CSV table of C-alpha atoms in Angstrom, one decimal:
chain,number,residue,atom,x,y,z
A,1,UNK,CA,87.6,100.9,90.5
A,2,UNK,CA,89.8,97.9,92.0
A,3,UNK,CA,90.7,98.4,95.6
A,4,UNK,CA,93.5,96.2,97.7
A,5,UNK,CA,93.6,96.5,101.8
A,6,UNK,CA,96.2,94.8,103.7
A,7,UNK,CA,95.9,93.6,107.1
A,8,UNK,CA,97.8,91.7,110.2
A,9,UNK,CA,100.8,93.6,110.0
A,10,UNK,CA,102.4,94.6,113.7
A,11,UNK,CA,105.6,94.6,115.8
A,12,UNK,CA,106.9,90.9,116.9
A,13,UNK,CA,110.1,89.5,118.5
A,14,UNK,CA,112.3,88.1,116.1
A,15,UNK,CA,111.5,84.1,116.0
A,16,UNK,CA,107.9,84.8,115.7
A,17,UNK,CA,104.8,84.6,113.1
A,18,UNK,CA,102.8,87.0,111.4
A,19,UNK,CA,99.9,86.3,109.0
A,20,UNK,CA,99.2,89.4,106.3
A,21,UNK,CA,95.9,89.4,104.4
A,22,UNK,CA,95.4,91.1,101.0
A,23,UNK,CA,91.4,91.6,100.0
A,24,UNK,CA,91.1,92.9,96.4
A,25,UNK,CA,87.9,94.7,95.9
A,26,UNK,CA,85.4,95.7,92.9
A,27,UNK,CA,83.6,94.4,90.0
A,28,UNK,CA,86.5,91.4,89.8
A,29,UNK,CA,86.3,88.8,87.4
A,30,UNK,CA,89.8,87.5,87.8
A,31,UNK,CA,93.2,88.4,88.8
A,32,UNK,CA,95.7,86.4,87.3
A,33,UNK,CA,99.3,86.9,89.3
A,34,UNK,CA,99.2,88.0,93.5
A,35,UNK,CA,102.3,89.2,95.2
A,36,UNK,CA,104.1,90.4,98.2
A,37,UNK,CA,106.7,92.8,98.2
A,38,UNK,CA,108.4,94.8,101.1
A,39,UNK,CA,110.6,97.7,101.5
A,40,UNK,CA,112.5,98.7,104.4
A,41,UNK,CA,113.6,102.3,104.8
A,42,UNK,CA,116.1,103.8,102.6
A,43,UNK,CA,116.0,100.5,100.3
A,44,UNK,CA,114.0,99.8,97.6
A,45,UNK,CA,110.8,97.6,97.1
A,46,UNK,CA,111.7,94.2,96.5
A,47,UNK,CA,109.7,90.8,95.5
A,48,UNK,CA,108.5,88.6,98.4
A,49,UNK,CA,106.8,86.3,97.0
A,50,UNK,CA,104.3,85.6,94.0
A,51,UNK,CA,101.4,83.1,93.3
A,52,UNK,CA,99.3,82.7,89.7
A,53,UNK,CA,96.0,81.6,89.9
A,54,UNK,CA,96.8,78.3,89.5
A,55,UNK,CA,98.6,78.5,92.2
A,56,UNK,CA,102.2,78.3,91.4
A,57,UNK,CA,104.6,80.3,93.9
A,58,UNK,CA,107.8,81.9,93.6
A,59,UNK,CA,110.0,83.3,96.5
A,60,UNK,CA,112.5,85.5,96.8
A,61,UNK,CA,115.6,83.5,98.3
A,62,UNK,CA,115.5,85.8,101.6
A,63,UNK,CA,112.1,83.8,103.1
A,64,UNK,CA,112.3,80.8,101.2
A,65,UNK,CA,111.4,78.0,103.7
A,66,UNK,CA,110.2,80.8,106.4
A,67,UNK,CA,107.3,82.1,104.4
A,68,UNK,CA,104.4,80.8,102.8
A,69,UNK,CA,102.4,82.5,99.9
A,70,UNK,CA,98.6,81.5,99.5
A,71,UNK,CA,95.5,82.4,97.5
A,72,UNK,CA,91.6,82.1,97.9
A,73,UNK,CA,90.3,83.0,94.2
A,74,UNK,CA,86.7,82.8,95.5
A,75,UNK,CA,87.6,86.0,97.8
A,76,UNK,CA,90.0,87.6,96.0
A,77,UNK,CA,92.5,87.3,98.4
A,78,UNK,CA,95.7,86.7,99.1
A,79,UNK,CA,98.3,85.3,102.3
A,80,UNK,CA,101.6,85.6,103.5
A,81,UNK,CA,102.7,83.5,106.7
A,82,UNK,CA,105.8,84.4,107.7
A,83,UNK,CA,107.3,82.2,110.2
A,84,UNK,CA,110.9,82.6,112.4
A,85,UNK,CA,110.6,86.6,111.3
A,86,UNK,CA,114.3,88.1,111.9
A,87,UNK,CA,115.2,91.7,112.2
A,88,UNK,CA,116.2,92.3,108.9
A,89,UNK,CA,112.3,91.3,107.6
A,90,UNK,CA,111.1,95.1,109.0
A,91,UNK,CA,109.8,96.7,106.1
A,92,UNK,CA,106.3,97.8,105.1
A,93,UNK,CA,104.4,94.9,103.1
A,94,UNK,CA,102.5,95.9,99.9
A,95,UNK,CA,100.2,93.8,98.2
A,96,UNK,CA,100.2,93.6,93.9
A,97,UNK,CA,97.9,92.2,92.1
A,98,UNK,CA,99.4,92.7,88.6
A,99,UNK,CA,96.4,92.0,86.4
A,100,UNK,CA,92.4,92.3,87.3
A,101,UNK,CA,89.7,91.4,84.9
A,102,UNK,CA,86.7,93.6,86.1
A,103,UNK,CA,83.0,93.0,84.4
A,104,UNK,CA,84.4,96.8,82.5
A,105,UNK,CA,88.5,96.7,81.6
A,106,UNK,CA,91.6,95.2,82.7
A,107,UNK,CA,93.4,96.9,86.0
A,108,UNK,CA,97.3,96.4,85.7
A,109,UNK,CA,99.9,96.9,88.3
A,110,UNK,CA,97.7,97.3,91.3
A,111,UNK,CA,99.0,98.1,94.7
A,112,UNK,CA,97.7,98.2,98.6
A,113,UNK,CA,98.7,101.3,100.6
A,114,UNK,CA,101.0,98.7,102.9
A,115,UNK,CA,101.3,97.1,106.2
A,116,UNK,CA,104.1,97.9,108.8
A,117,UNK,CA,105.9,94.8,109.8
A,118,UNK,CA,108.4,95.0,112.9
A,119,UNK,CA,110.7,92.5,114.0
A,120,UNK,CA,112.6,93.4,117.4
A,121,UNK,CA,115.6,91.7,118.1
């Protein structure tokens, strides 16, 4: 059984940085694509940002140039550093990994249980 835990979610003024951390957890052999996606209340989950194992990224246009999406294969995990956070980036973050090879099966769509992210004006 894969596990995901996010952490370094928290309330900050708007202009400031955050760092979320994403740990996946099991027997992993590899995970091929890592995400972020968000949802504020009464809206739906949307993409923040994706990275494949190779390490290309993909952004949704809303943090382009503010955040930055980064791997560590060796630990399984993956970053989001959001910088200049505004109001509007409130939501809880959820980690996806969408496909982990364990030593037994393929995992698809995996999910975290989410991190709150506050931005006060």
């Amino acid at each position: 059984q894969v596990q995901l835990v996010e952490s370094g979610g928290g309330l900050v003024q708007a202009g400031g940085s955050l760092r979320l951390s994403c740990v996946a957890s099991g027997l992993i052999v590899s995970i091929n694509v890592m995400g972020w996606y968000r949802q504020a209340p009464g809206k739906q989950r949307e993409l923040v940002a994706t990275i494949t194992n190779g390490g290309d990224t993909n952004y949704a246009s809303s943090v382009k140039d503010r955040f930055t999406i980064s791997r560590d294969n060796a630990k399984n995990t993956v970053y989001l550093q959001m910088n200049s956070l505004k109001p509007e980036d409130t939501a809880v973050y959820y980690c996806n990994a969408e496909r982990i090879r364990t030593i037994r099966d393929f995992q698809y769509n995996n999910w975290g249980q989410g991190t709150q992210v506050t931005v006060s004006s």
